[in-house]
PDB file of C-alpha atoms in Angstrom:
ATOM      1  CA  UNK A 129     -15.186  -6.817  43.508  1.00 52.00           C
ATOM      2  CA  UNK A 130     -18.579  -6.997  41.923  1.00 53.00           C
ATOM      3  CA  UNK A 131     -19.407  -8.059  38.370  1.00 45.00           C
ATOM      4  CA  UNK A 132     -19.936  -4.477  37.159  1.00 48.00           C
ATOM      5  CA  UNK A 133     -16.483  -3.388  38.333  1.00 42.00           C
ATOM      6  CA  UNK A 134     -14.846  -6.439  36.691  1.00 39.00           C
ATOM      7  CA  UNK A 135     -16.667  -5.704  33.437  1.00 35.00           C
ATOM      8  CA  UNK A 136     -15.585  -2.056  33.486  1.00 36.00           C
ATOM      9  CA  UNK A 137     -11.982  -3.050  34.205  1.00 35.00           C
ATOM     10  CA  UNK A 138     -12.050  -5.570  31.336  1.00 33.00           C
ATOM     11  CA  UNK A 139     -13.417  -2.938  28.955  1.00 38.00           C
ATOM     12  CA  UNK A 140     -10.693  -0.464  29.977  1.00 32.00           C
ATOM     13  CA  UNK A 141      -7.957  -3.064  29.471  1.00 31.00           C
ATOM     14  CA  UNK A 142      -9.320  -3.984  26.018  1.00 32.00           C
ATOM     15  CA  UNK A 143      -9.600  -0.325  25.048  1.00 30.00           C
ATOM     16  CA  UNK A 144      -6.020   0.359  26.167  1.00 30.00           C
ATOM     17  CA  UNK A 145      -4.785  -2.652  24.187  1.00 30.00           C
ATOM     18  CA  UNK A 146      -6.679  -1.534  21.079  1.00 30.00           C
ATOM     19  CA  UNK A 147      -5.205   1.965  21.326  1.00 30.00           C
ATOM     20  CA  UNK A 148      -1.707   0.599  21.820  1.00 31.00           C
ATOM     21  CA  UNK A 149      -2.006  -1.648  18.772  1.00 34.00           C
ATOM     22  CA  UNK A 150      -3.700   0.876  16.478  1.00 37.00           C
ATOM     23  CA  UNK A 151      -1.580   2.526  13.764  1.00 42.00           C
ATOM     24  CA  UNK A 152      -0.433   5.961  14.859  1.00 41.00           C
ATOM     25  CA  UNK A 153      -1.147   9.065  12.812  1.00 46.00           C
ATOM     26  CA  UNK A 154       2.005   9.425  10.738  1.00 51.00           C
ATOM     27  CA  UNK A 155       3.159   5.814  10.612  1.00 59.00           C
ATOM     28  CA  UNK A 156       2.527   3.770   7.511  1.00 68.00           C
ATOM     29  CA  UNK A 157       0.908   0.363   7.860  1.00 87.00           C
ATOM     30  CA  UNK A 158       2.016  -0.448   4.309  1.00 92.00           C
ATOM     31  CA  UNK A 159       5.654  -1.499   3.939  1.00 94.00           C
ATOM     32  CA  UNK A 160       7.804  -2.275   0.913  1.00 94.00           C
ATOM     33  CA  UNK A 161       7.331  -5.954   1.770  1.00 94.00           C
ATOM     34  CA  UNK A 162       3.576  -5.392   1.441  1.00 93.00           C
ATOM     35  CA  UNK A 163       4.057  -3.694  -1.931  1.00 94.00           C
ATOM     36  CA  UNK A 164       6.392  -6.404  -3.249  1.00 95.00           C
ATOM     37  CA  UNK A 165       4.115  -9.194  -2.051  1.00 95.00           C
ATOM     38  CA  UNK A 166       0.927  -7.642  -3.448  1.00 95.00           C
ATOM     39  CA  UNK A 167       2.499  -6.850  -6.821  1.00 95.00           C
ATOM     40  CA  UNK A 168       4.672  -9.943  -7.271  1.00 96.00           C
ATOM     41  CA  UNK A 169       2.247 -11.323  -9.867  1.00 97.00           C
ATOM     42  CA  UNK A 170       2.955  -8.234 -12.024  1.00 96.00           C
ATOM     43  CA  UNK A 171       6.677  -8.872 -12.356  1.00 95.00           C
ATOM     44  CA  UNK A 172       6.673 -11.051 -15.501  1.00 96.00           C
ATOM     45  CA  UNK A 173       4.343  -8.644 -17.289  1.00 96.00           C
ATOM     46  CA  UNK A 174       6.457  -5.606 -16.388  1.00 96.00           C
ATOM     47  CA  UNK A 175       9.668  -7.334 -17.440  1.00 95.00           C
ATOM     48  CA  UNK A 176       8.501  -9.101 -20.598  1.00 96.00           C
ATOM     49  CA  UNK A 177       5.081  -7.739 -21.636  1.00 96.00           C
ATOM     50  CA  UNK A 178       2.203  -9.903 -22.803  1.00 96.00           C
ATOM     51  CA  UNK A 179      -1.087 -10.139 -20.963  1.00 96.00           C
ATOM     52  CA  UNK A 180      -1.551  -8.661 -17.511  1.00 97.00           C
ATOM     53  CA  UNK A 181      -2.249 -11.576 -15.150  1.00 97.00           C
ATOM     54  CA  UNK A 182      -5.457 -11.481 -13.120  1.00 96.00           C
ATOM     55  CA  UNK A 183      -3.352 -11.948  -9.985  1.00 97.00           C
ATOM     56  CA  UNK A 184      -1.495  -8.745 -10.783  1.00 97.00           C
ATOM     57  CA  UNK A 185      -4.724  -6.746 -10.877  1.00 97.00           C
ATOM     58  CA  UNK A 186      -6.093  -8.355  -7.724  1.00 97.00           C
ATOM     59  CA  UNK A 187      -2.789  -7.615  -5.971  1.00 96.00           C
ATOM     60  CA  UNK A 188      -2.927  -4.012  -7.119  1.00 95.00           C
ATOM     61  CA  UNK A 189      -6.489  -3.678  -5.810  1.00 96.00           C
ATOM     62  CA  UNK A 190      -5.422  -5.227  -2.496  1.00 95.00           C
ATOM     63  CA  UNK A 191      -2.562  -2.754  -2.200  1.00 94.00           C
ATOM     64  CA  UNK A 192      -4.768   0.238  -3.006  1.00 92.00           C
ATOM     65  CA  UNK A 193      -7.255  -0.898  -0.346  1.00 92.00           C
ATOM     66  CA  UNK A 194      -4.459  -1.359   2.201  1.00 92.00           C
ATOM     67  CA  UNK A 195      -2.981   2.085   1.515  1.00 91.00           C
ATOM     68  CA  UNK A 196      -5.611   3.853   3.559  1.00 88.00           C
ATOM     69  CA  UNK A 197      -3.633   6.889   4.726  1.00 92.00           C
ATOM     70  CA  UNK A 198      -1.322   9.503   3.238  1.00 91.00           C
ATOM     71  CA  UNK A 199       1.628   7.781   4.958  1.00 93.00           C
ATOM     72  CA  UNK A 200       0.623   4.432   3.423  1.00 93.00           C
ATOM     73  CA  UNK A 201       0.349   5.921  -0.050  1.00 92.00           C
ATOM     74  CA  UNK A 202       3.664   7.742   0.264  1.00 93.00           C
ATOM     75  CA  UNK A 203       5.331   4.514   1.386  1.00 94.00           C
ATOM     76  CA  UNK A 204       3.817   2.555  -1.521  1.00 93.00           C
ATOM     77  CA  UNK A 205       4.929   5.329  -3.888  1.00 93.00           C
ATOM     78  CA  UNK A 206       8.489   5.272  -2.539  1.00 94.00           C
ATOM     79  CA  UNK A 207       8.692   1.485  -2.876  1.00 94.00           C
ATOM     80  CA  UNK A 208       7.433   1.582  -6.462  1.00 93.00           C
ATOM     81  CA  UNK A 209       9.764   4.480  -7.283  1.00 94.00           C
ATOM     82  CA  UNK A 210      12.693   2.477  -5.953  1.00 93.00           C
ATOM     83  CA  UNK A 211      11.765  -0.509  -8.121  1.00 91.00           C
ATOM     84  CA  UNK A 212      11.195   1.432 -11.348  1.00 92.00           C
ATOM     85  CA  UNK A 213      14.368   3.462 -10.885  1.00 93.00           C
ATOM     86  CA  UNK A 214      16.220   0.242 -11.766  1.00 93.00           C
ATOM     87  CA  UNK A 215      14.003  -0.555 -14.766  1.00 94.00           C
ATOM     88  CA  UNK A 216      14.489   0.236 -18.438  1.00 96.00           C
ATOM     89  CA  UNK A 217      12.112   2.523 -20.353  1.00 95.00           C
ATOM     90  CA  UNK A 218       9.896  -0.321 -21.634  1.00 96.00           C
ATOM     91  CA  UNK A 219       9.524  -1.782 -18.144  1.00 96.00           C
ATOM     92  CA  UNK A 220       8.689   1.642 -16.692  1.00 96.00           C
ATOM     93  CA  UNK A 221       6.092   2.169 -19.412  1.00 96.00           C
ATOM     94  CA  UNK A 222       4.433  -1.199 -18.716  1.00 96.00           C
ATOM     95  CA  UNK A 223       4.491  -0.568 -14.949  1.00 95.00           C
ATOM     96  CA  UNK A 224       2.997   2.913 -15.388  1.00 95.00           C
ATOM     97  CA  UNK A 225       0.162   1.469 -17.482  1.00 96.00           C
ATOM     98  CA  UNK A 226      -0.832  -1.195 -14.969  1.00 96.00           C
ATOM     99  CA  UNK A 227      -3.285   0.890 -12.910  1.00 95.00           C
ATOM    100  CA  UNK A 228      -5.332   1.756 -16.018  1.00 95.00           C
ATOM    101  CA  UNK A 229      -5.191  -1.813 -17.314  1.00 95.00           C
ATOM    102  CA  UNK A 230      -6.382  -3.100 -13.949  1.00 96.00           C
ATOM    103  CA  UNK A 231      -9.085  -0.443 -13.546  1.00 95.00           C
ATOM    104  CA  UNK A 232      -7.429   0.952 -10.421  1.00 94.00           C
ATOM    105  CA  UNK A 233      -6.968   4.631  -9.591  1.00 90.00           C
ATOM    106  CA  UNK A 234      -3.799   5.578  -7.748  1.00 88.00           C
ATOM    107  CA  UNK A 235      -2.903   9.154  -6.744  1.00 84.00           C
ATOM    108  CA  UNK A 236       0.383   9.220  -8.667  1.00 87.00           C
ATOM    109  CA  UNK A 237       1.909   8.088 -11.949  1.00 90.00           C
ATOM    110  CA  UNK A 238       4.340   5.207 -11.489  1.00 92.00           C
ATOM    111  CA  UNK A 239       7.759   6.395 -12.567  1.00 93.00           C
ATOM    112  CA  UNK A 240      11.297   7.055 -11.411  1.00 93.00           C
ATOM    113  CA  UNK A 241      10.797  10.820 -11.010  1.00 93.00           C
ATOM    114  CA  UNK A 242       7.660  10.996  -8.866  1.00 92.00           C
ATOM    115  CA  UNK A 243       7.872  13.181  -5.767  1.00 95.00           C
ATOM    116  CA  UNK A 244       6.282  10.823  -3.252  1.00 94.00           C
ATOM    117  CA  UNK A 245       6.165  13.520  -0.559  1.00 93.00           C
ATOM    118  CA  UNK A 246       3.411  15.195  -2.593  1.00 92.00           C
ATOM    119  CA  UNK A 247       1.217  12.066  -2.678  1.00 91.00           C
ATOM    120  CA  UNK A 248      -1.796  12.620  -0.442  1.00 84.00           C
ATOM    121  CA  UNK A 249      -4.741  10.550   0.686  1.00 69.00           C
ATOM    122  CA  UNK A 250      -7.626  10.910  -1.733  1.00 58.00           C
ATOM    123  CA  UNK A 251      -7.549  11.452  -5.457  1.00 47.00           C
TER     124      UNK A 251
END
């Protein structure tokens, strides 16, 4: 084998590996573990009020950046819906206000009644 053939074979193997590892169209890269981890710093604020911690806002921004597809955003929505469905009215209100307080736009209002199937990529 010559060098050109080895290089072409290497490129094909790398391309095949990249395609195999890439997220597929309808699968979400964001999981509930991602959501919980990114928003963990928000928990005390949501439960007890006070000042929104800087770590909460940075986690929210990280999550919004990670939710790059419709599937990601629907997954994040479903995870948040599951959490707030167990919260009282004051906690839901504080959670729903977090995006505005952190200067983050999300394509849905955090709440127990959101239809996450209608959340789409884009705003």
